[in-house]
CSV table of C-alpha atoms in Angstrom, one decimal:
chain,number,residue,atom,x,y,z
A,237,MET,CA,-23.9,-19.4,-39.5
A,238,ALA,CA,-22.8,-21.7,-37.0
A,239,GLU,CA,-19.3,-22.3,-38.5
A,240,LYS,CA,-18.9,-18.4,-38.4
A,241,LYS,CA,-19.9,-18.4,-34.6
A,242,HIS,CA,-17.3,-21.4,-33.9
A,243,ASP,CA,-14.2,-19.2,-36.0
A,244,HIS,CA,-15.7,-16.0,-34.3
A,245,GLU,CA,-15.3,-18.0,-30.4
A,246,HIS,CA,-12.2,-19.7,-31.7
A,247,GLU,CA,-10.5,-16.2,-32.3
A,248,ALA,CA,-11.7,-15.0,-29.3
A,249,LEU,CA,-10.5,-18.0,-27.0
A,250,HIS,CA,-7.3,-17.5,-28.6
A,251,GLY,CA,-6.8,-13.8,-28.1
A,252,HIS,CA,-7.6,-14.5,-24.4
A,253,THR,CA,-5.0,-17.1,-24.2
A,254,GLN,CA,-2.8,-15.0,-25.9
A,255,MET,CA,-3.5,-12.4,-23.5
A,256,LYS,CA,-3.4,-14.4,-20.7
A,257,SER,CA,0.0,-15.9,-21.4
A,258,LYS,CA,1.3,-12.4,-20.9
A,259,TYR,CA,0.5,-12.0,-17.5
A,260,GLU,CA,1.5,-15.9,-17.1
A,261,GLU,CA,4.6,-15.0,-18.8
A,262,ALA,CA,5.4,-12.3,-16.2
A,263,LEU,CA,4.2,-14.4,-13.2
A,264,GLY,CA,6.4,-17.2,-14.7
A,265,LYS,CA,9.7,-15.2,-14.1
A,266,TYR,CA,9.5,-15.1,-10.3
A,267,ASN,CA,9.0,-18.0,-7.9
A,268,CYS,CA,5.4,-18.3,-6.5
A,269,ASP,CA,5.1,-21.6,-5.6
A,270,ILE,CA,6.2,-20.6,-1.9
A,271,ASN,CA,5.2,-22.4,1.4
A,272,ASP,CA,3.4,-20.5,4.4
A,273,GLU,CA,4.9,-22.4,6.9
A,274,ASP,CA,8.5,-21.5,5.3
A,275,VAL,CA,7.3,-18.0,5.6
A,276,LYS,CA,6.3,-18.2,8.9
A,277,LYS,CA,9.6,-19.6,9.9
A,278,ALA,CA,11.2,-16.9,8.4
A,279,VAL,CA,9.5,-14.1,9.9
A,280,LYS,CA,9.5,-15.8,13.4
A,281,LYS,CA,13.5,-15.7,13.0
A,282,ILE,CA,13.6,-12.1,11.9
A,283,ILE,CA,11.3,-11.1,14.8
A,284,GLU,CA,13.7,-13.0,17.3
A,285,GLU,CA,16.9,-12.1,16.2
A,286,LYS,CA,16.9,-8.5,14.9
A,287,VAL,CA,13.8,-6.3,16.1
A,288,HIS,CA,15.8,-5.8,19.2
A,289,GLU,CA,18.3,-3.8,17.6
A,290,ASN,CA,15.7,-1.5,16.0
A,291,ASP,CA,14.3,-0.5,19.5
A,292,THR,CA,16.2,3.2,19.4
A,293,MET,CA,15.0,6.8,19.2
A,294,GLU,CA,16.3,7.1,15.8
A,295,VAL,CA,14.1,4.5,14.3
A,296,LYS,CA,10.9,5.8,16.3
A,297,LYS,CA,11.6,9.1,15.0
A,298,PHE,CA,12.0,7.5,11.2
A,299,LEU,CA,9.2,5.5,11.8
A,300,PHE,CA,6.9,8.6,12.4
A,301,GLY,CA,7.9,10.5,9.2
A,302,SER,CA,6.7,7.3,7.5
A,303,VAL,CA,3.2,7.6,9.2
A,304,GLU,CA,0.2,8.0,6.5
A,305,LEU,CA,-2.1,9.5,9.0
A,306,THR,CA,-5.2,8.3,8.1
A,307,SER,CA,-8.9,9.7,8.5
A,308,LEU,CA,-11.5,6.9,6.7
A,309,HIS,CA,-14.3,7.1,9.1
A,310,THR,CA,-18.6,6.9,7.7
A,311,THR,CA,-18.7,10.0,10.3
A,312,ASP,CA,-15.9,12.3,8.8
A,313,SER,CA,-16.9,15.5,7.5
A,314,GLU,CA,-15.3,18.7,6.3
A,315,GLU,CA,-15.1,20.3,9.7
A,316,SER,CA,-13.5,17.2,10.9
A,317,ILE,CA,-11.3,16.8,7.9
A,318,LEU,CA,-10.3,20.4,8.5
A,319,ALA,CA,-9.2,20.0,12.1
A,320,PHE,CA,-7.4,16.8,11.4
A,321,THR,CA,-5.3,18.8,8.6
A,322,GLU,CA,-4.6,21.6,11.3
A,323,LYS,CA,-3.2,19.2,13.6
A,324,VAL,CA,-0.6,18.3,11.2
A,325,ASN,CA,-0.1,22.3,10.8
A,326,GLN,CA,0.4,22.5,14.4
A,327,PHE,CA,2.4,19.3,15.3
A,328,ASP,CA,5.0,21.1,12.8
A,329,GLU,CA,5.2,24.0,14.8
A,330,GLN,CA,5.0,22.6,18.5
A,331,PHE,CA,7.3,19.3,17.7
A,332,ALA,CA,9.9,21.2,15.8
A,333,ASP,CA,12.4,18.1,16.4
A,334,ILE,CA,10.4,15.4,15.6
A,335,PRO,CA,9.7,15.0,11.6
A,336,HIS,CA,6.3,15.6,10.1
A,337,VAL,CA,4.5,12.9,9.0
A,338,ALA,CA,4.5,11.4,5.5
A,339,THR,CA,1.4,11.4,4.4
A,340,ILE,CA,-2.6,12.4,4.9
A,341,CYS,CA,-4.8,10.3,3.6
A,342,VAL,CA,-8.4,10.9,3.6
A,343,TYR,CA,-11.5,10.2,1.1
A,344,PRO,CA,-11.5,11.6,-2.4
A,345,CYS,CA,-14.2,14.2,-1.4
A,346,PHE,CA,-12.0,15.7,1.1
A,347,ALA,CA,-8.9,16.1,-1.4
A,348,ARG,CA,-9.6,19.8,-1.9
A,349,ILE,CA,-9.8,20.5,1.9
A,350,VAL,CA,-6.5,19.2,2.7
A,351,ALA,CA,-5.0,21.1,-0.3
A,352,GLU,CA,-6.2,24.2,0.6
A,353,THR,CA,-5.6,23.3,4.5
A,354,LEU,CA,-2.3,21.8,4.6
A,355,GLU,CA,0.8,24.2,5.4
A,356,VAL,CA,3.4,21.8,5.9
A,357,ASP,CA,6.2,21.1,2.9
A,358,GLY,CA,6.8,17.7,2.4
A,359,VAL,CA,3.2,16.0,3.3
A,360,GLU,CA,1.8,14.2,0.6
A,361,ILE,CA,-1.8,14.0,0.3
A,362,ALA,CA,-3.0,10.4,-0.6
A,363,CYS,CA,-6.7,9.8,-1.4
A,364,VAL,CA,-8.3,6.4,-1.5
A,365,SER,CA,-10.1,5.7,-4.6
A,366,GLY,CA,-11.9,3.4,-7.0
A,367,SER,CA,-14.6,2.3,-4.8
A,368,PHE,CA,-12.6,1.7,-1.7
A,369,PRO,CA,-12.8,-0.4,0.5
A,370,SER,CA,-14.6,-2.9,-2.0
A,371,SER,CA,-13.1,-2.2,-5.4
A,372,GLN,CA,-16.7,-3.4,-6.7
A,373,ALA,CA,-17.8,-0.7,-9.2
A,374,LEU,CA,-17.5,0.0,-12.5
A,375,ILE,CA,-14.1,1.0,-14.1
A,376,GLU,CA,-15.7,4.0,-15.5
A,377,VAL,CA,-16.3,5.0,-11.9
A,378,LYS,CA,-13.2,4.6,-10.8
A,379,VAL,CA,-11.4,6.3,-13.5
A,380,ALA,CA,-13.8,9.6,-12.7
A,381,GLU,CA,-13.1,9.1,-8.7
A,382,THR,CA,-9.7,9.0,-9.3
A,383,ALA,CA,-9.5,11.6,-12.0
A,384,LEU,CA,-11.5,14.1,-9.6
A,385,ALA,CA,-9.0,13.2,-6.7
A,386,VAL,CA,-6.1,14.6,-8.5
A,387,LYS,CA,-7.8,17.4,-9.7
A,388,ASP,CA,-9.1,18.4,-6.4
A,389,GLY,CA,-5.4,17.8,-5.1
A,390,ALA,CA,-4.5,14.3,-4.4
A,391,THR,CA,-0.8,14.1,-4.8
A,392,GLU,CA,-0.9,10.4,-4.5
A,393,ILE,CA,-3.6,7.7,-5.1
A,394,ASP,CA,-4.5,4.6,-3.0
A,395,ILE,CA,-6.6,1.7,-4.8
A,396,VAL,CA,-8.0,-1.4,-4.1
A,397,MET,CA,-7.1,-4.6,-6.5
A,398,SER,CA,-10.1,-6.3,-7.7
A,399,VAL,CA,-9.9,-9.2,-5.2
A,400,GLY,CA,-12.6,-11.1,-6.8
A,401,LYS,CA,-11.4,-11.2,-10.4
A,402,PHE,CA,-8.0,-12.2,-8.9
A,403,LEU,CA,-9.4,-15.3,-6.9
A,404,SER,CA,-11.2,-16.1,-10.0
A,405,GLY,CA,-8.1,-16.3,-12.1
A,406,ASP,CA,-9.0,-13.4,-14.0
A,407,TYR,CA,-5.5,-11.7,-13.8
A,408,GLU,CA,-6.0,-10.0,-17.0
A,409,GLY,CA,-8.9,-8.2,-15.9
A,410,VAL,CA,-7.0,-7.5,-12.6
A,411,ALA,CA,-4.1,-6.1,-14.1
A,412,ASP,CA,-5.9,-4.4,-16.8
A,413,GLU,CA,-7.8,-2.3,-14.4
A,414,ILE,CA,-4.6,-1.1,-12.3
A,415,SER,CA,-2.9,0.0,-15.6
A,416,GLU,CA,-5.8,2.0,-16.6
A,417,LEU,CA,-6.1,3.8,-12.8
A,418,LYS,CA,-2.2,4.3,-13.4
A,419,GLN,CA,-3.0,6.1,-16.6
A,420,VAL,CA,-5.4,8.4,-14.7
A,421,CYS,CA,-2.9,9.0,-12.0
A,422,GLY,CA,-0.3,10.1,-14.6
A,423,GLU,CA,3.1,11.2,-12.3
A,424,LYS,CA,1.2,11.0,-9.0
A,425,ALA,CA,2.1,8.1,-6.9
A,426,MET,CA,-0.3,5.3,-7.3
A,427,LYS,CA,-0.6,2.5,-4.6
A,428,VAL,CA,-2.3,-0.9,-5.2
A,429,ILE,CA,-4.1,-2.6,-1.8
A,430,LEU,CA,-3.7,-6.3,-2.3
A,431,GLU,CA,-6.2,-6.9,1.0
A,432,THR,CA,-3.9,-9.6,1.6
A,433,GLY,CA,-6.2,-11.1,4.3
A,434,CYS,CA,-8.4,-12.2,1.6
A,435,LEU,CA,-5.9,-13.5,-0.7
A,436,THR,CA,-5.2,-16.5,2.5
A,437,THR,CA,-2.3,-17.9,0.8
A,438,ALA,CA,1.4,-16.6,0.7
A,439,ALA,CA,1.9,-17.9,-3.0
A,440,ASN,CA,-1.5,-15.7,-3.8
A,441,ILE,CA,0.2,-12.5,-2.2
A,442,LYS,CA,3.0,-13.3,-4.2
A,443,LYS,CA,1.3,-13.5,-7.5
A,444,ALA,CA,-0.8,-10.4,-6.5
A,445,SER,CA,2.2,-8.4,-5.5
A,446,ILE,CA,3.6,-9.1,-8.9
A,447,LEU,CA,0.7,-8.3,-11.2
A,448,ALA,CA,0.2,-4.9,-9.3
A,449,MET,CA,3.7,-4.1,-10.1
A,450,TYR,CA,3.9,-5.1,-13.5
A,451,ALA,CA,0.5,-3.5,-14.2
A,452,GLY,CA,1.8,-0.3,-12.7
A,453,ALA,CA,1.5,0.4,-9.1
A,454,ASP,CA,4.3,2.8,-7.6
A,455,TYR,CA,3.7,1.2,-3.9
A,456,ILE,CA,1.9,-2.2,-3.0
A,457,LYS,CA,0.0,-2.0,0.2
A,458,THR,CA,-1.2,-5.2,2.4
A,459,SER,CA,-4.7,-3.8,3.5
A,460,THR,CA,-7.8,-1.5,3.8
A,461,GLY,CA,-8.0,-2.0,7.4
A,462,LYS,CA,-11.7,-2.6,6.8
A,463,GLU,CA,-11.5,-6.7,6.7
A,464,LYS,CA,-11.1,-8.5,9.7
A,465,ILE,CA,-7.5,-9.7,9.0
A,466,ALA,CA,-5.5,-6.8,8.1
A,467,ALA,CA,-1.5,-6.4,7.7
A,468,THR,CA,0.8,-9.2,8.9
A,469,PRO,CA,4.4,-9.8,9.2
A,470,GLU,CA,4.2,-12.7,7.2
A,471,ALA,CA,2.3,-11.0,4.2
A,472,ALA,CA,4.8,-8.1,4.7
A,473,TYR,CA,7.8,-10.4,4.4
A,474,VAL,CA,6.2,-12.1,1.3
A,475,MET,CA,5.6,-8.4,-0.4
A,476,CYS,CA,9.1,-7.2,0.5
A,477,GLN,CA,10.2,-10.8,-1.3
A,478,ALA,CA,8.5,-9.7,-4.6
A,479,ILE,CA,9.6,-6.1,-4.5
A,480,LYS,CA,13.2,-7.1,-4.2
A,481,GLU,CA,12.8,-9.8,-7.1
A,482,TYR,CA,11.2,-7.2,-9.0
A,483,TYR,CA,13.8,-4.7,-8.7
A,484,ASP,CA,16.6,-7.3,-9.7
A,485,GLN,CA,14.5,-7.9,-12.7
A,486,THR,CA,13.6,-4.5,-13.9
A,487,GLY,CA,15.7,-2.1,-11.8
A,488,ILE,CA,12.2,-0.3,-11.1
A,489,GLN,CA,12.3,0.5,-7.3
A,490,ILE,CA,8.7,-0.4,-5.8
A,491,GLY,CA,7.3,1.3,-2.2
A,492,PHE,CA,5.7,-0.9,0.4
A,493,LYS,CA,3.2,0.1,3.1
A,494,PRO,CA,1.8,-2.0,5.5
A,495,ALA,CA,-1.6,-0.9,6.8
A,496,GLY,CA,-3.9,-1.7,8.9
A,497,GLY,CA,-4.2,-3.3,12.4
A,498,ILE,CA,-0.9,-1.4,13.5
A,499,ASN,CA,-1.8,-0.6,16.9
A,500,THR,CA,1.7,-0.4,18.8
A,501,VAL,CA,5.0,0.8,18.4
A,502,MET,CA,6.3,-2.9,18.4
A,503,ASP,CA,3.9,-3.6,15.3
A,504,ALA,CA,5.4,-0.8,13.4
A,505,MET,CA,9.1,-1.7,14.4
A,506,ILE,CA,8.2,-5.6,13.2
A,507,TYR,CA,7.7,-3.9,9.6
A,508,TYR,CA,10.5,-1.8,9.7
A,509,THR,CA,12.9,-5.0,10.5
A,510,ILE,CA,11.4,-6.8,7.9
A,511,VAL,CA,11.7,-4.0,5.5
A,512,LYS,CA,15.6,-3.7,6.8
A,513,GLU,CA,16.5,-7.4,6.1
A,514,VAL,CA,14.4,-8.3,2.7
A,515,LEU,CA,14.9,-4.9,1.1
A,516,GLY,CA,17.8,-2.9,2.7
A,517,GLU,CA,18.8,0.5,3.3
A,518,LYS,CA,17.5,1.9,0.2
A,519,TRP,CA,13.9,1.6,1.3
A,520,LEU,CA,14.3,3.1,4.9
A,521,THR,CA,13.3,6.3,3.6
A,522,ASN,CA,9.9,8.3,3.9
A,523,LYS,CA,9.5,8.1,0.4
A,524,TRP,CA,9.9,4.0,-0.3
A,525,PHE,CA,8.3,3.0,3.4
A,526,ARG,CA,4.9,4.4,4.7
A,527,LEU,CA,2.7,3.2,7.4
A,528,GLY,CA,-0.9,3.3,7.4
A,529,THR,CA,-2.5,4.1,10.5
A,530,SER,CA,-4.6,6.4,12.5
A,531,ARG,CA,-3.5,4.8,16.1
A,532,LEU,CA,0.4,4.8,15.7
A,533,ALA,CA,0.9,8.3,15.7
A,534,ASN,CA,0.1,9.4,19.2
A,535,LEU,CA,2.0,6.0,20.4
A,536,LEU,CA,5.1,7.1,18.6
A,537,VAL,CA,5.1,10.7,19.9
A,538,SER,CA,4.3,9.4,23.9
A,539,GLU,CA,7.5,7.3,23.2
A,540,ILE,CA,9.8,10.2,21.6
A,541,VAL,CA,8.9,12.6,24.3
A,542,GLY,CA,9.1,10.4,27.1
A,543,GLU,CA,5.0,10.8,28.2
A,544,GLU,CA,1.6,9.6,27.3
A,545,THR,CA,0.8,12.5,24.7
A,546,LYS,CA,-2.8,12.8,22.8
A,547,PHE,CA,-1.9,15.0,20.0
A,548,PHE,CA,-3.8,13.7,17.1
């Protein structure tokens, strides 16, 4: 009996090792041995040398068109989300020479209201799903929530990577969950939030980026905005490097979304510049580059129209 148990354990361990090696093999194709100080220096150089040349009206309009206008508050209600969506409709009528936002981002329980109220062609409806922002739920719950969001009209889904699993080295668990949720999304784009502030090192951010893309992410996103450390230029730089290397290896283009703590027009311009310098012009469209923020929209409109405007 003991011998059989041992054989069974050996098989299980062998299976786990094989599976683990599949993800380790994927990571092995990329340089994940990166130094935080080197990343800081590279980002500092980009900011000092390149940002000023992107301080133009054209770039500000582009940035506005890449905004994912976000309402993820405990106090959100059907009435507040209805009014929020109507603002996007009104903006399109009132400011015809400024592009519309890229996306409205809400909780899944509001997907239907947005889908029924939104009148502007080309604005996506994103829902945070999979037990946002902690991702601490059974996979069955995450699957159900995601499926319901899609059924109710979400055209994009934002999920949070299981950070606890990642930090404990369970790359198989992380990747399998992402893959399962991508199957639920089907043709709808899925963004995987890495929660980079919790990953603490550039090497971890690089590994998480590669695992997420390998498992089926259509976009990788920095943060939920619910943790103390949200998006940073350094995290963005590492994620863009990973996207570039993944594209070079596979030919698959993955989108990028910094989110959380984007409070000024200059913050947005820094992310734009990093994308431009690391990934190039091919990523500078409002399909491949998004900004998750609620504060930035009014600031960008104010700069574009030349006076303080509180529209949203």
